[in-house]
Amino acid sequence: MADSVQFQTIPNSNRLSDEARAQLIAEPGFGKVFTDHMVTIEWTEDAGWHDARVRAREPFSIDPASAVLHYAQEIFEGMKAYRGSDGAITLFRPEENARRFNQSAHRMAMPELPEELFLEAIERLVAIDAAWIPAGEGSLYLRPFMFANDVFLGVRPAKRYVFCVIASPVGAYFKGGAKPISVWVSDNYSRAAAGGTGAAKCGGNYAGSLIAQAEAIEHGCDQVVFLDAAEHRWVEELGGMNIFFVFDDGTVKTPPLGTILPGITRALVIALARDKGIVVEEARYGFDQWQADAQSGRLREVFVCGTAATIVSVGRILHSGGEFLIGGGEAGPVTQDLRDRLVAIQRGETNDQFGWRRTL
């Protein structure tokens, strides 16, 4: 049971000085700077979850035959801690990350982590490394992950796992901040298929997307858009974000769940839009229709969302047959309003009518 797992905090004599830390978080970039500590919890078939530690961040020592290196049993989450204008530190719907983490674990034949234990691990790391949370628009990006650490060569679920949480102070995900991005629609690669692991947040999904992302960069784009694997017709998602379409009648459409990742920010966007009376349809949308609607003017805005980027407008779409713009390549009012409302709630700048914030 979760309440039987006791955390041990191990003193860290190598914590950075206040001055050194301040220099690192002044311009942290994204995912390049890391805090002083990490949390680890181990699982074995015989003992279950045990040995929970808050400890100095340091390299793992694993056997060359460790299962994760050969069979890729690994999952992760992404979430953020914010420091509000009043100094309060908050998380944003962390219970949803805990729930999705276990959904991923189930799909990858890994042990599920009690949600209370997941949340305690997150909160303990944020508490001990609170000084790393940047001021202003920055945040502390949290990366909970789990990997198989059983030593064997054979195709079966492992009998030993490590759960870990690390943290990284971050600024904007895209270099241009909230400016519209350009995307490349992939003709050659798919990210997920029915019955596959598309709805799980596992490293293999992202590894498989890297060649398509590289192709997007070669074409001068920020991100890649994937179509469905079966017909190669329906828009599904980006390499790490969900996508939304805003039409001239005020309605919004987003691809349905099933083969794509159930994004937590995606769910928040849908809730915020519907709260404002916007009709949001979760339905398939063909790339041919996307082009036609952009040309006719029926499609007014396109935006993408995720924990790292929050909400970002898409201004330019490139594909093997050419390119086209959305809204003249500028961010639209619906996108901007949703972004402003979401960020204001995350940072405690407005009333949290949904009860999404968890203050530490």
Coordinates of C-alpha atoms in Angstrom, one line a residue:
M1 CA 0.0 0.0 0.0
A2 CA 1.1 3.6 -0.7
D3 CA 0.9 4.6 3.0
S4 CA 3.4 1.9 3.9
V5 CA 6.2 3.4 1.7
Q6 CA 8.3 5.7 3.8
F7 CA 10.5 8.4 2.2
Q8 CA 14.0 8.9 3.3
T9 CA 15.8 12.2 2.6
I10 CA 19.5 11.8 2.1
P11 CA 21.6 14.9 2.8
N12 CA 23.1 16.4 -0.3
S13 CA 26.5 18.1 0.2
N14 CA 26.8 19.1 -3.4
R15 CA 24.0 21.6 -3.7
L16 CA 24.8 24.6 -5.8
S17 CA 25.3 28.0 -4.2
D18 CA 22.6 30.6 -4.5
E19 CA 24.8 32.6 -6.9
A20 CA 25.5 29.6 -9.2
R21 CA 21.8 28.6 -9.2
A22 CA 20.7 32.2 -10.0
Q23 CA 23.0 32.3 -13.0
L24 CA 21.6 29.0 -14.3
I25 CA 18.0 29.9 -14.0
A26 CA 18.4 33.4 -15.4
E27 CA 18.1 32.0 -19.0
P28 CA 17.5 28.3 -18.6
G29 CA 16.3 27.4 -22.1
F30 CA 14.3 24.2 -22.1
G31 CA 15.5 20.9 -20.6
K32 CA 19.1 21.9 -20.3
V33 CA 19.5 22.8 -16.7
F34 CA 18.6 20.5 -13.8
T35 CA 18.0 20.9 -10.1
D36 CA 20.1 19.5 -7.2
H37 CA 17.9 16.5 -6.3
M38 CA 15.8 13.6 -7.6
V39 CA 13.3 11.2 -6.1
T40 CA 13.6 7.4 -6.7
I41 CA 11.4 4.5 -5.7
E42 CA 12.1 0.9 -6.5
W43 CA 9.7 -2.0 -7.3
T44 CA 10.4 -5.7 -7.3
E45 CA 8.0 -8.6 -7.9
D46 CA 8.5 -9.8 -4.3
A47 CA 8.5 -6.5 -2.4
G48 CA 6.4 -4.2 -4.5
W49 CA 7.1 -0.5 -4.1
H50 CA 9.8 0.3 -1.6
D51 CA 13.0 2.3 -0.9
A52 CA 11.6 5.8 -1.6
R53 CA 14.4 8.4 -1.5
V54 CA 14.9 12.1 -1.9
R55 CA 18.5 12.2 -2.9
A56 CA 21.2 14.1 -4.9
R57 CA 20.7 14.1 -8.6
E58 CA 23.3 11.7 -10.0
P59 CA 23.8 9.1 -12.8
F60 CA 22.3 5.7 -12.5
S61 CA 24.5 2.7 -12.6
I62 CA 22.8 -0.1 -14.5
D63 CA 23.8 -3.5 -15.9
P64 CA 24.5 -3.7 -19.7
A65 CA 21.8 -6.4 -19.8
S66 CA 19.2 -4.1 -18.1
A67 CA 15.9 -4.8 -19.7
V68 CA 15.2 -1.1 -20.6
L69 CA 18.2 -1.1 -22.9
H70 CA 17.0 -4.0 -24.9
Y71 CA 13.2 -4.0 -24.8
A72 CA 12.4 -0.4 -24.1
Q73 CA 10.0 -0.8 -21.2
E74 CA 9.9 2.8 -20.2
I75 CA 7.3 5.5 -19.6
F76 CA 7.3 9.1 -18.5
E77 CA 5.2 12.2 -17.8
G78 CA 5.7 15.9 -18.2
M79 CA 4.3 18.6 -15.8
K80 CA 5.1 21.9 -14.3
A81 CA 5.3 23.7 -11.0
Y82 CA 4.7 27.5 -11.0
R83 CA 5.5 30.4 -8.7
G84 CA 2.6 32.8 -8.6
S85 CA 2.8 36.6 -8.2
D86 CA 2.0 36.0 -4.5
G87 CA 5.0 33.7 -4.1
A88 CA 2.8 30.6 -3.8
I89 CA 4.0 27.4 -5.5
T90 CA 1.4 25.4 -7.4
L91 CA 1.0 22.3 -9.5
F92 CA -1.6 22.1 -12.2
R93 CA -3.9 19.0 -12.1
P94 CA -1.1 16.6 -11.1
E95 CA -3.6 13.9 -10.3
E96 CA -4.3 13.7 -14.1
N97 CA -0.6 13.0 -14.7
A98 CA -0.7 10.3 -12.0
R99 CA -3.7 8.7 -13.7
R100 CA -2.2 8.9 -17.2
F101 CA 1.1 7.5 -15.9
N102 CA -0.7 4.4 -14.7
Q103 CA -2.6 4.0 -18.0
S104 CA 0.8 4.1 -19.7
A105 CA 2.2 1.6 -17.2
H106 CA -0.7 -0.8 -17.9
R107 CA -0.2 -0.6 -21.6
M108 CA 3.5 -1.3 -21.3
A109 CA 3.0 -4.3 -18.9
M110 CA 4.6 -2.3 -16.0
P111 CA 3.5 -2.1 -12.4
E112 CA 1.1 0.8 -11.6
L113 CA 2.3 3.3 -9.0
P114 CA -0.4 4.4 -6.4
E115 CA -1.5 7.9 -7.3
E116 CA -0.9 9.1 -3.7
L117 CA 2.7 7.9 -4.0
F118 CA 3.2 9.6 -7.4
L119 CA 1.9 12.9 -6.0
E120 CA 4.0 12.7 -2.8
A121 CA 7.2 12.1 -4.9
I122 CA 6.4 15.2 -7.0
E123 CA 5.6 17.4 -4.0
R124 CA 8.8 16.3 -2.1
L125 CA 11.0 17.2 -5.0
V126 CA 9.3 20.5 -5.6
A127 CA 9.6 21.3 -1.9
I128 CA 13.3 20.6 -1.6
D129 CA 14.2 22.3 -4.9
A130 CA 11.7 25.2 -4.7
A131 CA 14.5 27.8 -5.1
W132 CA 15.0 26.5 -8.6
I133 CA 11.6 27.8 -9.8
P134 CA 12.3 30.8 -12.1
A135 CA 10.5 34.1 -11.5
G136 CA 8.3 35.7 -14.2
E137 CA 7.2 33.5 -17.1
G138 CA 9.5 30.6 -16.2
S139 CA 8.5 27.4 -14.5
L140 CA 9.9 24.2 -13.1
Y141 CA 9.4 21.3 -15.5
L142 CA 9.0 18.0 -13.8
R143 CA 9.8 14.7 -15.4
P144 CA 8.5 11.5 -13.6
F145 CA 9.6 8.4 -15.4
M146 CA 9.9 4.6 -14.8
F147 CA 12.1 2.0 -16.5
A148 CA 12.7 -1.7 -16.3
N149 CA 15.9 -2.5 -14.5
D150 CA 15.8 -6.3 -14.5
V151 CA 18.9 -8.0 -15.7
F152 CA 18.0 -10.6 -18.4
L153 CA 17.8 -11.1 -22.1
G154 CA 14.4 -12.4 -23.0
V155 CA 11.1 -11.0 -24.2
R156 CA 8.9 -10.8 -21.1
P157 CA 7.8 -8.1 -18.6
A158 CA 10.6 -7.2 -16.2
K159 CA 10.5 -8.1 -12.5
R160 CA 12.3 -5.0 -11.3
Y161 CA 11.7 -1.3 -12.0
V162 CA 12.9 2.1 -10.9
F163 CA 10.6 5.2 -10.7
C164 CA 12.3 8.5 -10.7
V165 CA 11.4 12.2 -10.7
I166 CA 13.9 14.9 -11.9
A167 CA 13.3 18.6 -12.4
S168 CA 14.4 21.3 -14.8
P169 CA 13.9 25.1 -14.6
V170 CA 12.6 26.2 -18.0
G171 CA 11.7 29.2 -20.1
A172 CA 9.8 29.1 -23.5
Y173 CA 9.6 25.8 -25.3
F174 CA 9.8 27.5 -28.8
K175 CA 12.4 30.1 -29.5
G176 CA 9.8 32.6 -30.7
G177 CA 7.8 32.2 -27.5
A178 CA 4.1 32.4 -28.4
K179 CA 4.6 33.4 -32.0
P180 CA 2.9 31.2 -34.6
I181 CA 5.0 28.2 -35.6
S182 CA 5.4 26.4 -38.9
V183 CA 4.6 22.7 -39.3
W184 CA 5.5 20.0 -41.8
V185 CA 2.9 17.3 -42.7
S186 CA 4.6 14.0 -43.0
D187 CA 4.0 11.8 -46.1
N188 CA 6.4 9.1 -45.1
Y189 CA 6.0 8.3 -41.4
S190 CA 3.2 7.5 -39.0
R191 CA 3.3 7.9 -35.2
A192 CA 0.7 5.4 -34.0
A193 CA -1.8 2.8 -35.2
A194 CA -4.9 1.1 -33.8
G195 CA -3.9 -1.3 -31.1
G196 CA -0.4 0.2 -30.8
T197 CA 1.1 2.4 -28.1
G198 CA 0.0 5.8 -29.3
A199 CA -2.1 6.5 -26.3
A200 CA 0.8 5.6 -23.9
K201 CA 3.5 8.1 -23.0
C202 CA 6.4 5.9 -23.7
G203 CA 9.8 6.8 -25.1
G204 CA 9.5 4.5 -28.1
N205 CA 6.7 6.7 -29.5
Y206 CA 9.0 9.7 -29.5
A207 CA 12.0 7.8 -30.8
G208 CA 9.9 6.8 -33.8
S209 CA 9.0 10.4 -34.4
L210 CA 12.5 11.8 -34.5
I211 CA 13.2 11.1 -38.2
A212 CA 10.0 12.8 -39.2
Q213 CA 10.9 15.8 -36.9
A214 CA 14.3 16.0 -38.5
E215 CA 12.5 16.1 -41.9
A216 CA 10.4 18.9 -40.7
I217 CA 13.5 20.9 -39.6
E218 CA 15.1 20.3 -43.0
H219 CA 12.0 22.0 -44.5
G220 CA 12.4 25.0 -42.2
C221 CA 9.5 23.9 -39.9
D222 CA 9.3 23.8 -36.1
Q223 CA 7.2 20.7 -35.8
V224 CA 5.9 17.7 -37.7
V225 CA 2.2 16.7 -38.1
F226 CA 1.3 13.0 -38.4
L227 CA -1.5 11.5 -40.4
D228 CA -3.2 8.2 -39.5
A229 CA -1.3 5.0 -40.3
A230 CA -4.2 3.2 -42.0
E231 CA -5.3 5.6 -44.7
H232 CA -2.7 8.3 -44.3
R233 CA -5.4 10.8 -44.6
W234 CA -6.7 11.9 -41.2
V235 CA -4.8 14.5 -39.1
E236 CA -3.8 13.0 -35.8
E237 CA -1.2 14.9 -33.7
L238 CA 2.2 16.5 -33.7
G239 CA 5.4 14.9 -32.4
G240 CA 4.6 16.0 -28.9
M241 CA 1.4 18.0 -29.0
N242 CA -2.3 17.9 -29.8
I243 CA -3.9 20.0 -32.5
F244 CA -7.0 22.1 -32.8
F245 CA -8.9 23.8 -35.7
V246 CA -11.0 27.0 -35.3
F247 CA -13.7 27.7 -38.0
D248 CA -15.5 30.8 -39.2
D249 CA -18.7 29.8 -37.4
G250 CA -16.9 29.8 -34.0
T251 CA -16.7 26.1 -33.6
V252 CA -13.6 24.1 -32.8
K253 CA -12.5 20.6 -33.9
T254 CA -9.8 18.3 -32.6
P255 CA -8.9 14.7 -33.5
P256 CA -10.5 12.1 -31.3
L257 CA -8.6 9.9 -28.8
G258 CA -7.8 6.3 -29.5
T259 CA -4.5 6.2 -31.3
I260 CA -3.2 9.5 -30.0
L261 CA -2.0 10.7 -26.6
P262 CA -4.8 11.9 -24.3
G263 CA -3.1 15.2 -23.7
I264 CA -3.8 16.8 -20.3
T265 CA -3.5 20.3 -21.8
R266 CA -5.8 19.1 -24.6
A267 CA -8.5 18.3 -22.0
L268 CA -8.0 21.7 -20.3
V269 CA -8.4 23.5 -23.6
I270 CA -11.7 21.7 -24.4
A271 CA -13.0 22.6 -20.9
L272 CA -12.0 26.3 -21.2
A273 CA -13.6 26.5 -24.7
R274 CA -16.8 24.9 -23.7
D275 CA -17.0 27.0 -20.6
K276 CA -17.1 30.0 -22.9
G277 CA -19.9 28.5 -25.0
I278 CA -17.7 27.3 -27.8
V279 CA -18.8 24.1 -29.5
V280 CA -15.8 21.7 -29.5
E281 CA -16.1 18.6 -31.7
E282 CA -13.8 15.6 -31.2
A283 CA -13.9 14.2 -34.7
R284 CA -11.6 13.1 -37.6
Y285 CA -10.4 15.9 -39.9
G286 CA -8.8 15.0 -43.3
F287 CA -5.7 16.8 -44.5
D288 CA -7.4 17.4 -47.9
Q289 CA -10.2 19.1 -46.0
W290 CA -7.7 21.2 -44.0
Q291 CA -6.3 22.5 -47.2
A292 CA -9.7 23.2 -48.7
D293 CA -10.9 25.0 -45.6
A294 CA -7.8 27.1 -45.4
Q295 CA -8.2 28.2 -49.1
S296 CA -11.9 29.0 -48.7
G297 CA -11.4 31.0 -45.5
R298 CA -13.6 28.7 -43.5
L299 CA -10.7 27.7 -41.3
R300 CA -9.6 30.8 -39.3
E301 CA -7.1 29.5 -36.8
V302 CA -5.0 26.4 -36.0
F303 CA -3.2 25.9 -32.7
V304 CA -1.3 23.1 -30.9
C305 CA -1.0 22.5 -27.1
G306 CA 1.0 20.5 -24.6
T307 CA 2.5 20.9 -21.2
A308 CA 5.8 22.2 -22.5
A309 CA 4.5 24.7 -25.0
T310 CA 1.1 25.4 -23.4
I311 CA -0.9 26.8 -26.4
V312 CA 0.9 28.0 -29.6
S313 CA -0.6 29.1 -32.9
V314 CA 0.2 27.5 -36.2
G315 CA 0.7 30.0 -39.0
R316 CA 2.3 28.1 -41.9
I317 CA 1.8 24.6 -43.1
L318 CA 4.2 22.9 -45.5
H319 CA 3.8 19.5 -47.2
S320 CA 5.2 17.7 -50.3
G321 CA 2.7 19.4 -52.5
G322 CA 3.4 23.0 -51.4
E323 CA 2.4 25.2 -48.5
F324 CA -0.4 27.4 -47.2
L325 CA -1.1 29.9 -44.4
I326 CA -3.7 30.1 -41.7
G327 CA -5.0 33.6 -40.7
G328 CA -2.3 35.3 -42.7
G329 CA 0.3 33.6 -40.6
E330 CA -0.7 35.4 -37.4
A331 CA -2.1 34.2 -34.1
G332 CA -5.9 34.4 -33.9
P333 CA -8.2 35.8 -31.2
V334 CA -9.6 32.4 -30.0
T335 CA -6.1 30.9 -29.7
Q336 CA -4.9 34.0 -27.8
D337 CA -7.8 34.1 -25.5
L338 CA -7.5 30.4 -24.6
R339 CA -3.8 30.8 -24.0
D340 CA -4.3 33.9 -21.8
R341 CA -7.0 32.2 -19.7
L342 CA -5.0 29.0 -19.2
V343 CA -1.8 30.8 -18.2
A344 CA -3.7 33.1 -15.9
I345 CA -5.1 30.1 -14.0
Q346 CA -1.8 28.3 -13.9
R347 CA 0.0 31.2 -12.4
G348 CA -2.8 32.2 -10.0
E349 CA -3.6 35.5 -11.7
T350 CA -7.3 34.8 -11.9
N351 CA -9.9 32.8 -10.1
D352 CA -9.5 29.0 -10.5
Q353 CA -13.2 28.2 -11.0
F354 CA -12.3 24.6 -12.1
G355 CA -10.2 23.7 -9.0
W356 CA -7.2 22.8 -11.2
R357 CA -4.5 24.3 -9.1
R358 CA -2.8 22.4 -6.2
T359 CA -1.0 24.8 -3.9
L360 CA 2.0 23.4 -2.0

